XYZ file of C-alpha atoms in Angstrom:
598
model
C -100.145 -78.438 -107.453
C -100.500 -74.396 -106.714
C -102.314 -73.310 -103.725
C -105.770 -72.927 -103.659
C -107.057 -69.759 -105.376
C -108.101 -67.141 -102.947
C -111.608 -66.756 -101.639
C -114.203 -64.804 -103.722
C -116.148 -63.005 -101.339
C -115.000 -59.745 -100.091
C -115.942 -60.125 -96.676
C -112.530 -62.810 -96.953
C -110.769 -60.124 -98.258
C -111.395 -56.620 -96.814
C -112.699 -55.702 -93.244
C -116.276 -54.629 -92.993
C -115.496 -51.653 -92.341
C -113.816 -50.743 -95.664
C -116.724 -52.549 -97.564
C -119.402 -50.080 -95.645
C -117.173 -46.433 -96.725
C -118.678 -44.302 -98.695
C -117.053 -44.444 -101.631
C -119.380 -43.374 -104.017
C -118.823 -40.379 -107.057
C -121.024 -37.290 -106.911
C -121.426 -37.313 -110.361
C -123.572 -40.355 -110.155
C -127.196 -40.206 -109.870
C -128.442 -41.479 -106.657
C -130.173 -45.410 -107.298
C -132.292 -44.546 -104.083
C -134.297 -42.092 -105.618
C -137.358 -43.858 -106.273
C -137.194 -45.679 -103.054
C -137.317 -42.351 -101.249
C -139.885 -42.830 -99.137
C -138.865 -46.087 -97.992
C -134.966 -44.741 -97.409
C -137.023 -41.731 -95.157
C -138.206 -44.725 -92.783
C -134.725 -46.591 -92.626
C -133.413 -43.187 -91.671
C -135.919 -42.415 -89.232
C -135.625 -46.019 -87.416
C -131.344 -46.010 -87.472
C -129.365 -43.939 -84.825
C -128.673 -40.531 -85.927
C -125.241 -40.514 -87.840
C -122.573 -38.214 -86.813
C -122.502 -34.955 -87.198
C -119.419 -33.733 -89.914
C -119.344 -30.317 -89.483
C -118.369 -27.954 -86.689
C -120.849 -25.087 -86.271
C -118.763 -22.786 -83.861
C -117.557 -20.856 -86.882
C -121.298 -19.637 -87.718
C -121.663 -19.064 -83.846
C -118.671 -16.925 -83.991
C -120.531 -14.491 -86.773
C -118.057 -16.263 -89.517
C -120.211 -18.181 -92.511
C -120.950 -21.806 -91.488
C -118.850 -25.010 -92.308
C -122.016 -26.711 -92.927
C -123.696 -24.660 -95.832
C -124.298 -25.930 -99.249
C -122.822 -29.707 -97.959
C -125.004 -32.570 -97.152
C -124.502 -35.352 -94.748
C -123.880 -38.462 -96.579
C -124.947 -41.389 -93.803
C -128.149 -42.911 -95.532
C -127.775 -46.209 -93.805
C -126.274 -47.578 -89.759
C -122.611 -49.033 -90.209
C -120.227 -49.720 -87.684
C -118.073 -47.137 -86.092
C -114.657 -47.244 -86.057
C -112.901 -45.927 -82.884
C -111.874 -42.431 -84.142
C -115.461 -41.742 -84.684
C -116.633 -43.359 -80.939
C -113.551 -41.331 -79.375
C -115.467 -37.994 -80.856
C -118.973 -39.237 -79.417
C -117.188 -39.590 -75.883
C -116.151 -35.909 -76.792
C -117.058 -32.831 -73.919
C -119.726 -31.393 -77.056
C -121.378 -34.918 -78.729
C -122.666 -34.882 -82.093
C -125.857 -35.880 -81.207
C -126.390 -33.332 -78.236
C -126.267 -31.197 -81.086
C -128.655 -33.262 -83.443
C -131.348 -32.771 -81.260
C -131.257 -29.322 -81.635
C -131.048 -28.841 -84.773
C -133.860 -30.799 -87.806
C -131.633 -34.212 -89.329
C -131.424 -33.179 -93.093
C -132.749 -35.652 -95.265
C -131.578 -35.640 -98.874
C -129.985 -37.807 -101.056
C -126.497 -38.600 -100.439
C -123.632 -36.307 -101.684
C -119.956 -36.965 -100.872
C -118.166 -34.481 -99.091
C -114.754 -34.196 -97.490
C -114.500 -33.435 -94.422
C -111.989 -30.008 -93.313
C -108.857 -31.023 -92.158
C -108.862 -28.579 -89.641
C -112.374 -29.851 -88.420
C -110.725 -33.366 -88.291
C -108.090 -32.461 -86.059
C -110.084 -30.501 -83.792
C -112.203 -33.708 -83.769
C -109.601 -35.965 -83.562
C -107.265 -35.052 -80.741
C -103.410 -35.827 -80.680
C -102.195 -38.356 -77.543
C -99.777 -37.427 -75.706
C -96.197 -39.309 -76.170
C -96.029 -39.277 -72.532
C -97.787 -38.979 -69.555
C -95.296 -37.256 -67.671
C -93.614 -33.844 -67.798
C -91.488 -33.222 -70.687
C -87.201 -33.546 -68.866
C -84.302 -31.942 -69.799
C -81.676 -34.174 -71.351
C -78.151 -33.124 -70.410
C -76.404 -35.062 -73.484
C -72.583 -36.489 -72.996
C -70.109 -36.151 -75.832
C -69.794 -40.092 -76.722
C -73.965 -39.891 -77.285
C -73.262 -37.278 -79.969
C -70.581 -39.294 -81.501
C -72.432 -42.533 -81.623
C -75.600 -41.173 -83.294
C -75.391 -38.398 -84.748
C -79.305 -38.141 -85.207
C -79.926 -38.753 -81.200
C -81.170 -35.123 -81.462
C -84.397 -36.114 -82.471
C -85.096 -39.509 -80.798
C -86.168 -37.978 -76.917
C -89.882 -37.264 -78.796
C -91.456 -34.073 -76.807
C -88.523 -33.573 -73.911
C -85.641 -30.947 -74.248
C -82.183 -31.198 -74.701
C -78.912 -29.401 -72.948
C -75.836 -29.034 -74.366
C -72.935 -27.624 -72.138
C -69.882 -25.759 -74.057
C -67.495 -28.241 -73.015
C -69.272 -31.024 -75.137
C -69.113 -28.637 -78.197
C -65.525 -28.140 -77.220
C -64.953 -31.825 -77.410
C -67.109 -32.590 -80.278
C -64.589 -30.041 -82.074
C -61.873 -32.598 -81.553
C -63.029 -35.464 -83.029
C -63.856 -33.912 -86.452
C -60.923 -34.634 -88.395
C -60.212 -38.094 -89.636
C -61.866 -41.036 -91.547
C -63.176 -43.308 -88.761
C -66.815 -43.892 -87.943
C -66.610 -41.601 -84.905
C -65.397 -38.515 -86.931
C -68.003 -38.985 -89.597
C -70.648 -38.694 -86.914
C -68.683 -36.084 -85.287
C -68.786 -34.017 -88.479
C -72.529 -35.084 -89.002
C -73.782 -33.992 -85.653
C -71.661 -30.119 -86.600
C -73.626 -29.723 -89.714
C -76.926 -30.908 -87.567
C -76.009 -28.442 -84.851
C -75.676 -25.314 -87.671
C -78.850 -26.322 -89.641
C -80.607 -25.763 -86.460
C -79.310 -22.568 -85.086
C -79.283 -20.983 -88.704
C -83.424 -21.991 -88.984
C -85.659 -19.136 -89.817
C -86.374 -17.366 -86.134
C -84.271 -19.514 -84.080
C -83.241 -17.899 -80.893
C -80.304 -19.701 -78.991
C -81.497 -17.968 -75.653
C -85.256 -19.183 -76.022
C -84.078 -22.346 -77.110
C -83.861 -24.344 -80.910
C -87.050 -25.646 -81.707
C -85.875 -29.410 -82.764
C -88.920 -29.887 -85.431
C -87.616 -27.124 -87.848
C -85.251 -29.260 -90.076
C -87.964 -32.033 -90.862
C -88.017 -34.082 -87.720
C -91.751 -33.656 -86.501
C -91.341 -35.888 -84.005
C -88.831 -34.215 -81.983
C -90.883 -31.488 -79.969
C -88.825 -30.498 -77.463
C -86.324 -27.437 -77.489
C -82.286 -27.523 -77.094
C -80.637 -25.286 -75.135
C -76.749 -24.416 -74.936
C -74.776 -23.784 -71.994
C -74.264 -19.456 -72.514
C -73.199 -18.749 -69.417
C -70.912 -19.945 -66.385
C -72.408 -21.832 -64.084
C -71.985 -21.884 -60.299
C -71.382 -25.208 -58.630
C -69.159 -27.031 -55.970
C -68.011 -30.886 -56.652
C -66.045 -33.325 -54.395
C -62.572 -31.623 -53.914
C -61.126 -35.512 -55.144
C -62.986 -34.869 -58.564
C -60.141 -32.745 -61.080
C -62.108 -29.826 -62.132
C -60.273 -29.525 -65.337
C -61.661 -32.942 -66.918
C -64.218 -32.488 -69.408
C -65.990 -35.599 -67.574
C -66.494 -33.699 -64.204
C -67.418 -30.236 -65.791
C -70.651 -32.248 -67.068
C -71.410 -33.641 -64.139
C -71.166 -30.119 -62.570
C -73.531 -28.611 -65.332
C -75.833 -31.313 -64.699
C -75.426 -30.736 -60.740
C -76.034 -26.544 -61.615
C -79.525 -27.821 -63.798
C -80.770 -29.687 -61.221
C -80.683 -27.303 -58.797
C -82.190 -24.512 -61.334
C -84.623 -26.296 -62.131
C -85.925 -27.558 -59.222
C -88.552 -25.664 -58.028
C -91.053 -23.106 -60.157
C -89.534 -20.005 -62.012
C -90.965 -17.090 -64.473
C -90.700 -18.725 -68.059
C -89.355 -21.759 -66.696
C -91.263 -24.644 -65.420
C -90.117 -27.219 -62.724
C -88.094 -30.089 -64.687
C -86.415 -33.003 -63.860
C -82.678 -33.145 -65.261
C -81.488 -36.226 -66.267
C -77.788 -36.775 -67.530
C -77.733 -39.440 -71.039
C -74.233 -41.255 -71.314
C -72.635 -44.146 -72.929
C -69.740 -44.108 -70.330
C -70.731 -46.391 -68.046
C -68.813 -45.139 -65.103
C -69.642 -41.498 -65.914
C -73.096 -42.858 -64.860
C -71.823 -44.581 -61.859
C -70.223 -40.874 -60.820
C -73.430 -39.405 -61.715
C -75.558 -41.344 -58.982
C -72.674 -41.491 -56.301
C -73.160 -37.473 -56.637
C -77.049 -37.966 -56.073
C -77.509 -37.271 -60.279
C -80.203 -38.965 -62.370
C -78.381 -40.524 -65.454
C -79.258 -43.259 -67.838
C -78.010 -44.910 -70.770
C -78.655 -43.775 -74.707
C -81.518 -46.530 -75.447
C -82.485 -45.524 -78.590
C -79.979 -47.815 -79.810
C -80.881 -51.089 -78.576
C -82.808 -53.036 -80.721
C -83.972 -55.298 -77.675
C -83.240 -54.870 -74.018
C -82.913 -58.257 -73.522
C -81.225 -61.025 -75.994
C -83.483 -63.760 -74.593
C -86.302 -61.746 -76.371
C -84.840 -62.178 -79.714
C -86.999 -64.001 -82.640
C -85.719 -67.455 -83.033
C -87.424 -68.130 -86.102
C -89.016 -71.369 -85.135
C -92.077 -72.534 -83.263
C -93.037 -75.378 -80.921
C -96.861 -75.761 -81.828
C -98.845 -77.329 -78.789
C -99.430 -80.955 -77.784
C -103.118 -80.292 -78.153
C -102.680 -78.769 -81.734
C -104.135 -81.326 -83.886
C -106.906 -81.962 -81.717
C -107.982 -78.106 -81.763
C -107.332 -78.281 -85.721
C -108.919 -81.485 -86.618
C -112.814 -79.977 -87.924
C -111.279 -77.055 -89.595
C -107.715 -77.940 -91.175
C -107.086 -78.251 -94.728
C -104.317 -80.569 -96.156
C -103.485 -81.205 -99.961
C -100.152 -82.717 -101.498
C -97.602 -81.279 -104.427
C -95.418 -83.436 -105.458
C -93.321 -84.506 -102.049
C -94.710 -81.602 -100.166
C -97.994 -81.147 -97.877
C -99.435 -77.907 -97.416
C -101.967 -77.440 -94.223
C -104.010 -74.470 -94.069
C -104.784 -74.087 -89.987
C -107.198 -71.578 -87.913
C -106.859 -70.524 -84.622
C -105.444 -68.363 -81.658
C -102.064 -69.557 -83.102
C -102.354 -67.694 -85.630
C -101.623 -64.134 -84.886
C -98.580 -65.262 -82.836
C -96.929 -66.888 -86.754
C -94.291 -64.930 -89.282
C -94.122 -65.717 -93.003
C -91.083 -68.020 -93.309
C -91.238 -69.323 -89.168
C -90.988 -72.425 -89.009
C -93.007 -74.646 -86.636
C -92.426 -78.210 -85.423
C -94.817 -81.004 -83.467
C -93.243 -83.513 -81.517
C -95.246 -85.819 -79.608
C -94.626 -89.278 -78.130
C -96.344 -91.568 -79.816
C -97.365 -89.585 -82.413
C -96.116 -88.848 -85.864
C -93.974 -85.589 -85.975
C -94.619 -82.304 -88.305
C -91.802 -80.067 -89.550
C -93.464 -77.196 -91.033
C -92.588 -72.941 -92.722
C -95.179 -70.620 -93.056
C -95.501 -69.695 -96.294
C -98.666 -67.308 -96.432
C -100.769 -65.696 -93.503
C -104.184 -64.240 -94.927
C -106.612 -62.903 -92.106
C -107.086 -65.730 -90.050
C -105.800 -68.535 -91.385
C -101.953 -69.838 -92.527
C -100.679 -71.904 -94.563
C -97.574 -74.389 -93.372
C -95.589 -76.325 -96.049
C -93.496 -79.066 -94.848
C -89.629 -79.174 -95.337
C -87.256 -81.376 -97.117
C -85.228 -83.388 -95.193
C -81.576 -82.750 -95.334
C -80.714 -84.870 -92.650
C -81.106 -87.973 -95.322
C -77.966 -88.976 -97.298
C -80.169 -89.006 -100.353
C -80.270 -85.064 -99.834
C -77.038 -84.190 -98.502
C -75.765 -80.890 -99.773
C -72.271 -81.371 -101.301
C -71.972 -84.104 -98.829
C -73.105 -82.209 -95.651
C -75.880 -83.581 -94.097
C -77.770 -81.968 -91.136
C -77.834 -83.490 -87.528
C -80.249 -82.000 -85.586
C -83.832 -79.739 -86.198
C -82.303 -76.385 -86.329
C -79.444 -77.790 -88.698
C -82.383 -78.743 -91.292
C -84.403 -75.380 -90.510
C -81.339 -73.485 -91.932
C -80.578 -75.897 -94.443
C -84.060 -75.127 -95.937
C -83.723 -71.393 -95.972
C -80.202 -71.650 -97.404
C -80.880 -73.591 -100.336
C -84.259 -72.009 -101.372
C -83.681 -69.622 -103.843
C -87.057 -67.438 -103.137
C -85.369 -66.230 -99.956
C -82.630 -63.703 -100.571
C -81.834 -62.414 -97.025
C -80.807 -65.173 -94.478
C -79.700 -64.620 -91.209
C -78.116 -67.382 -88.577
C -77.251 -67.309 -84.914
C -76.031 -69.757 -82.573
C -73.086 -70.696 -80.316
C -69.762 -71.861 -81.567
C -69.653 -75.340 -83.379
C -73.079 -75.472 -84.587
C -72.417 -76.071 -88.171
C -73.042 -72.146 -89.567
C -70.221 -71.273 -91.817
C -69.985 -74.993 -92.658
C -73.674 -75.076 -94.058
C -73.465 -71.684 -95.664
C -70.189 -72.803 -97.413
C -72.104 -76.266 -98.470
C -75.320 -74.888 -99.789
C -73.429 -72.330 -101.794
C -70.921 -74.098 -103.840
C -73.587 -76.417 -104.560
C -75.466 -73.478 -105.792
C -72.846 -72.167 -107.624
C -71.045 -74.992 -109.130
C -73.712 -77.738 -109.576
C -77.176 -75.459 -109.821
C -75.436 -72.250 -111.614
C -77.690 -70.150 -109.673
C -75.026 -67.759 -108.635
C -72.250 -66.971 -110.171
C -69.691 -66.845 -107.143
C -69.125 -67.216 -103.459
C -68.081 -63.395 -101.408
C -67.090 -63.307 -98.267
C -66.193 -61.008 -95.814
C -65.835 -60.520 -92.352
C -65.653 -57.478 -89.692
C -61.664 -57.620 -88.820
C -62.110 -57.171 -85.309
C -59.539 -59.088 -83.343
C -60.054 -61.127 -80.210
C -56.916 -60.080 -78.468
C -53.887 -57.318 -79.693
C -53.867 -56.519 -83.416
C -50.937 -57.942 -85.635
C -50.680 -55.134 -87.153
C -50.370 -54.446 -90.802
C -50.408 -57.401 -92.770
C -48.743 -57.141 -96.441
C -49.937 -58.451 -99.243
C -53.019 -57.641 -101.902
C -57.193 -57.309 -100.450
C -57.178 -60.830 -100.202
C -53.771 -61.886 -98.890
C -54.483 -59.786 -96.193
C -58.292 -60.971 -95.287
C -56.306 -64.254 -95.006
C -55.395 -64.508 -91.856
C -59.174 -63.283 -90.958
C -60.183 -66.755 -93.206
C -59.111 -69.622 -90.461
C -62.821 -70.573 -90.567
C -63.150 -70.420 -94.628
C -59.669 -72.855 -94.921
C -60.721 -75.248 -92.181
C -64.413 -76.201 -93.633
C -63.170 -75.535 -97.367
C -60.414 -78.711 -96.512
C -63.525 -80.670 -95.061
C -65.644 -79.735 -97.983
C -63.097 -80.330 -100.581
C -62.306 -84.069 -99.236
C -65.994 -85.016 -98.463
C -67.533 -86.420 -94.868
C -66.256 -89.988 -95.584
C -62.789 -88.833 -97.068
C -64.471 -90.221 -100.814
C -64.244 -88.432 -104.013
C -67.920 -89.701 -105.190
C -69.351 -87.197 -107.285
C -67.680 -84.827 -109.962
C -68.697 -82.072 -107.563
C -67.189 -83.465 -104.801
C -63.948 -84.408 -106.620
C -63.261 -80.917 -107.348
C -59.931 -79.547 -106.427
C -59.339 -77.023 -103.732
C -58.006 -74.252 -106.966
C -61.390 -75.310 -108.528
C -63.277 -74.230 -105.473
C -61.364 -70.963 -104.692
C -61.415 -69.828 -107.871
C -65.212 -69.593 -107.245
C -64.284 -68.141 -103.577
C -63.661 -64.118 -103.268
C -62.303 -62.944 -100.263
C -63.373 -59.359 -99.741
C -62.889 -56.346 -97.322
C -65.883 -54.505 -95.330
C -63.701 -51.360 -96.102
C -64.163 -51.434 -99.914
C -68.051 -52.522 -99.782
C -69.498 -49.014 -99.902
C -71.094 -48.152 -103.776
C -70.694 -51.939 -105.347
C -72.949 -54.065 -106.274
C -73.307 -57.696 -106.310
C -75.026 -59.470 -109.552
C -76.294 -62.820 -108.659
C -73.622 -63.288 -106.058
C -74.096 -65.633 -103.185
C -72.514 -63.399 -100.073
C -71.158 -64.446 -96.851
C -70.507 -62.518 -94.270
C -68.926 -64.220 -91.192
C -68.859 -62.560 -87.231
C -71.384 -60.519 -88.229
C -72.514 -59.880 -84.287
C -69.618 -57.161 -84.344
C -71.217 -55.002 -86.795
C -73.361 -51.867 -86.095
C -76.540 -51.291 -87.636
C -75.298 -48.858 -89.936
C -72.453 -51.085 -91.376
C -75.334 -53.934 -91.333
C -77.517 -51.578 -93.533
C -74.151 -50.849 -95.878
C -73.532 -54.647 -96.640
C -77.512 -55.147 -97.462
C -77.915 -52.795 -99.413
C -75.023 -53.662 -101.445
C -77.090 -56.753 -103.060
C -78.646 -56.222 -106.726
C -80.688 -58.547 -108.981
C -80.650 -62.475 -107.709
C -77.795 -61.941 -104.515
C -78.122 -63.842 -101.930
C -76.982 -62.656 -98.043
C -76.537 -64.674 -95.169
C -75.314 -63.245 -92.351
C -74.151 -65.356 -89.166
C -72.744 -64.964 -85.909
C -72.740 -65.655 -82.588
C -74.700 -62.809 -80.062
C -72.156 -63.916 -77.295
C -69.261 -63.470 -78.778
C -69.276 -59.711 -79.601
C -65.478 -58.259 -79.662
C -66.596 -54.936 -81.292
C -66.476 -51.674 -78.405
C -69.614 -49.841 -76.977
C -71.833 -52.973 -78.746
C -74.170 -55.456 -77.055
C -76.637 -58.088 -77.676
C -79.586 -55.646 -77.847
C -77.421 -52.603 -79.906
C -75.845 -55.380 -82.342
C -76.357 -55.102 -86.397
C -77.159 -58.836 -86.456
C -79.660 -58.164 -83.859
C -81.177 -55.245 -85.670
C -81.229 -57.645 -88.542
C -82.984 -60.173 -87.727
C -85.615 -57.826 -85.755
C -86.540 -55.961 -88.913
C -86.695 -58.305 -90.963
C -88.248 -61.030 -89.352
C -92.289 -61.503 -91.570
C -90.756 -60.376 -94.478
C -91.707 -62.885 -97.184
C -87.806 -63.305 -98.647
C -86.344 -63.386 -95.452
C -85.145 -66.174 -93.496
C -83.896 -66.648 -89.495
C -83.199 -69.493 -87.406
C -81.533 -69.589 -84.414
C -78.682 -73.101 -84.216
C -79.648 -74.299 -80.587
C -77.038 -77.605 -80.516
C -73.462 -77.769 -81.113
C -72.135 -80.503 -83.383
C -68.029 -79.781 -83.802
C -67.332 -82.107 -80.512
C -68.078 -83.514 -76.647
C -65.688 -81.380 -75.756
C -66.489 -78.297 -78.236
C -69.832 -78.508 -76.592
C -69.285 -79.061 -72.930
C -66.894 -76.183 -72.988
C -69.407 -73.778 -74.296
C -71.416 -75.066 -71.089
C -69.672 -75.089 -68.507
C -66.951 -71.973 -69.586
């Protein structure tokens, strides 16, 4: 059975405040006309309505805003809180009301002058503070080459040794000399703008980026200052920290054309920010990168509800049965707090238990639809059956084929490449939903690298594959070492020759038709490789992307700046998107008490 249809009125469907615009034509004829008299006395009893129209322009001897236009208020509605921020403004509306006669005629549309509306409408500030001046390290250049235009209204410094550096690290086809070559072009764009003047400073907002409104500023003369005689003077790391030592004193007091500003040194070199304070220097990391600052924070993707839930839902929930499912639709404070495709669990003693995904959120209410359970033999997936609540979360995500984008974290043994691997040969060989099985894998090595490995693509992912061969052999023999069915009685060629092994290096302009992708140790990829491998996925792919957040091997990445972790942060609501976060080992007692207690 469907869900129920959606709710008729429109007060279910759009706020009050959108029902009570004016949204009228002026090309109709008013309906109010003959009621005129009885419209005069609604008017006169209602609080006067806003006033549209500034009148300083016919005060300044220029032709008034207001002439030939017609208010268009004929009845009270609420306010929204742009309008009650302009009543609260130094020169009200109705100060000005009561000076001059209401007009009372029938109601005409008008629009109201943008410039009006942002005299009206004041801009907040970003920050409350004075705007700093950024003294940016080379390594924050070469890791983002748009961190230009992330530090909102403050300015940034750039001494010449950092363009000296950022020269040599342009040639090559790594990540870092991309970005090197990227920040270059950046860098020209900006000082060839029309009227840019390198000794004012380079407005930041001319090439697009209207959020950047501060200034840069390069280094264009020597600068005076004394360091620690054990500091080398000729490293490019203690010239910065000299600029940055010149800065602060400049600007620390008042000057003509230059106002007092604190200097603050940006740096992804952690001890060039330890050498930084130690010399009595502000300094902080580049955060614009971190998708979190702390991994604890990250969306798990389920839910516990309350012990008291049922008993707050009992007068207003709303239960009806498809087939083997049960929908609830629930009210509440719990509410705001859900994601489309969260799951949510209640476990009580002595009471039954509820394993539950959101499937819609409308205004105030949800809908939950319970899961399947994998954990029965009945529904094992080519003979995999889950073992805990987590297992059966992801289980449920995986082998629904309305969610293309799937995303799993979790600690070492807790069954993610083994249930991605199950639910997608049974997808491609028994449901024919995809056509084959891609994986891949960031090549990142724990310890020293091998070097080069000979062979063809995949003869050289191979060694990379430990984790593909090891639950392939388990798949391919089945839990209890049985053939049973045809599926599982499939031969290990069979298998692989549904099984691509692919490199990250190739990925960039493919596409992937109704492929089922895995991509393994994906906690060492950036965000920008992350948004490569997505977007690689055409008509019916599936993604899933697993890994685990403490186990990142990849330089200058954490839990907060990971790709897995930007990942699952932007996607998490999205209605074909699914996360869940494996809580409980199951590869061994002593798999599991070594990721304890090591």
């Amino acid at each position: 059975m469907p869900l129920p249809p959606a709710p008729t009125k429109r007060a279910a469907l759009l706020s009050p405040d959108a029902l009570d615009a004016p949204a009228h034509s002026s090309s109709k004829p008013s309906r109010r006309s003959s009621g005129s008299r009885h419209a005069e006395n609604a008017r006169a009893a209602a609080p006067q309505p806003l006033e549209l129209f500034d009148t300083r322009a016919s005060e300044a001897g220029g032709a008034p805003l207001t002439e030939g236009l017609q208010q268009i208020e004929t009845k009270p509605r609420p306010q929204s809180a742009p309008e009650r921020a302009v009543e609260r403004a130094p020169e009200p509306a109705q100060a000005r009301a009561e000076q001059e006669p209401a007009q009372v005629a029938a109601p005409t549309p008008v629009a109201r002058p943008k410039a009006v509306t942002q005299e009206s409408r004041p801009r907040r500030s970003k920050s409350n503070g004075p705007a700093k001046l950024f003294v940016l390290d080379t390594n924050v250049l070469l890791h983002d080459p748009m961190c230009l235009f992330r530090f909102e209204e403050h300015d940034i410094y750039l001494p010449m040794i950092v363009l000296e550096e950022l020269d040599g690290h342009k040639k090559g086809t790594t990540e870092v000399a991309r970005n090197g070559r990227q920040t270059s072009r950046t860098l020209d764009a900006l000082a060839g703008a029309k009227g840019a003047d390198i000794a004012k400073g380079l407005r930041l907002d001319t090439t697009g980026h209207t959020g950047a409104g501060g200034k840069l500023f390069f280094q264009t003369e020597v600068m005076d200052f004394s360091l620690p005689s054990s500091l080398p003077q000729g490293k490019a790391d203690n010239q910065i920290l000299g600029v940055v030592h010149a800065l602060r004193d400049l600007y620390s007091q008042d000057r003509p054309g230059h106002p007092k500003q604190e200097v603050v040194l940006v740096s992804k070199d952690i001890n060039m920010r330890v050498k930084a304070r130690a010399l009595g220097l502000a300094a902080d990391d580049y955060q614009n990168d971190k998708t979190l600052e702390d991994g604890d924070l990250l969306y798990s993707g389920s839910l516990a509800l309350p012990p008291d839930f049922w008993t707050r839902q009992s007068k207003t929930v709303e239960s009806w049965q498809s087939g083997s499912t049960t929908f609830y639709r629930i009210t509440g404070p719990i509410v705001p707090n859900l994601f489309i495709n969260q799951f949510v669990y209640f476990e009580a003693p002595g009471e039954p238990s509820m394993y539950a995904r959101v499937t819609e959120i409308r205004d105030k209410t949800a809908v939950l639809k319970t899961l399947k359970d994998y954990s029965s033999a009945k529904n094992a997936v080519w003979g995999v059956s889950t073992k805990n609540r987590e297992q059966n979360f992801a289980m449920n995500v995986l082998m629904d084929p309305e969610i293309d984008f799937v995303t799993l974290t979790g600690t070492a043994g807790t069954g993610k490449t083994l249930m991605a691997l199950a639910s997608g040969l049974t997808q491609v060989l028994d449901d024919r939903r995809y056509t084959e099985i891609i994986m891949t894998r960031a090549t990142v090595s724990v310890g020293e690298d091998i070097g080069f490995l000979p062979g063809t693509e995949e003869e050289k992912m191979g060694p990379w594959m430990g984790a593909l061969d090891d639950n392939l052999e388990f798949l391919a023999k089945g839990d209890g070492g049985s053939a049973g069915e045809w599926g599982r009685a499939a031969t290990n060629e069979l298998i692989r020759s549904r099984i691509k092994i692919k490199s990250m290096n190739f990925m960039r302009g493919r596409t992937f038709l109704n492929k089922y992708v895995i991509v393994d140790e994906a906690q060492n990829l950036t965000p920008k490789q992350m948004k490569t491998l997505i977007t690689r996925a055409g008509p019916g792919t599936k993604i899933i992307c697993m890994g685990n957040l403490a186990q990142i091997d990849t330089p200058y990445l954490t839990e907060g700046s990971s790709g897995l972790t930007f990942a699952v942060d932007k996607f998490k609501g999205w209605p074909h998107g699914g996360h869940i976060t494996l809580a409980r080992g199951e590869r061994s007692r002593l798999a599991d008490f070594a990721s304890e207690v090591l």
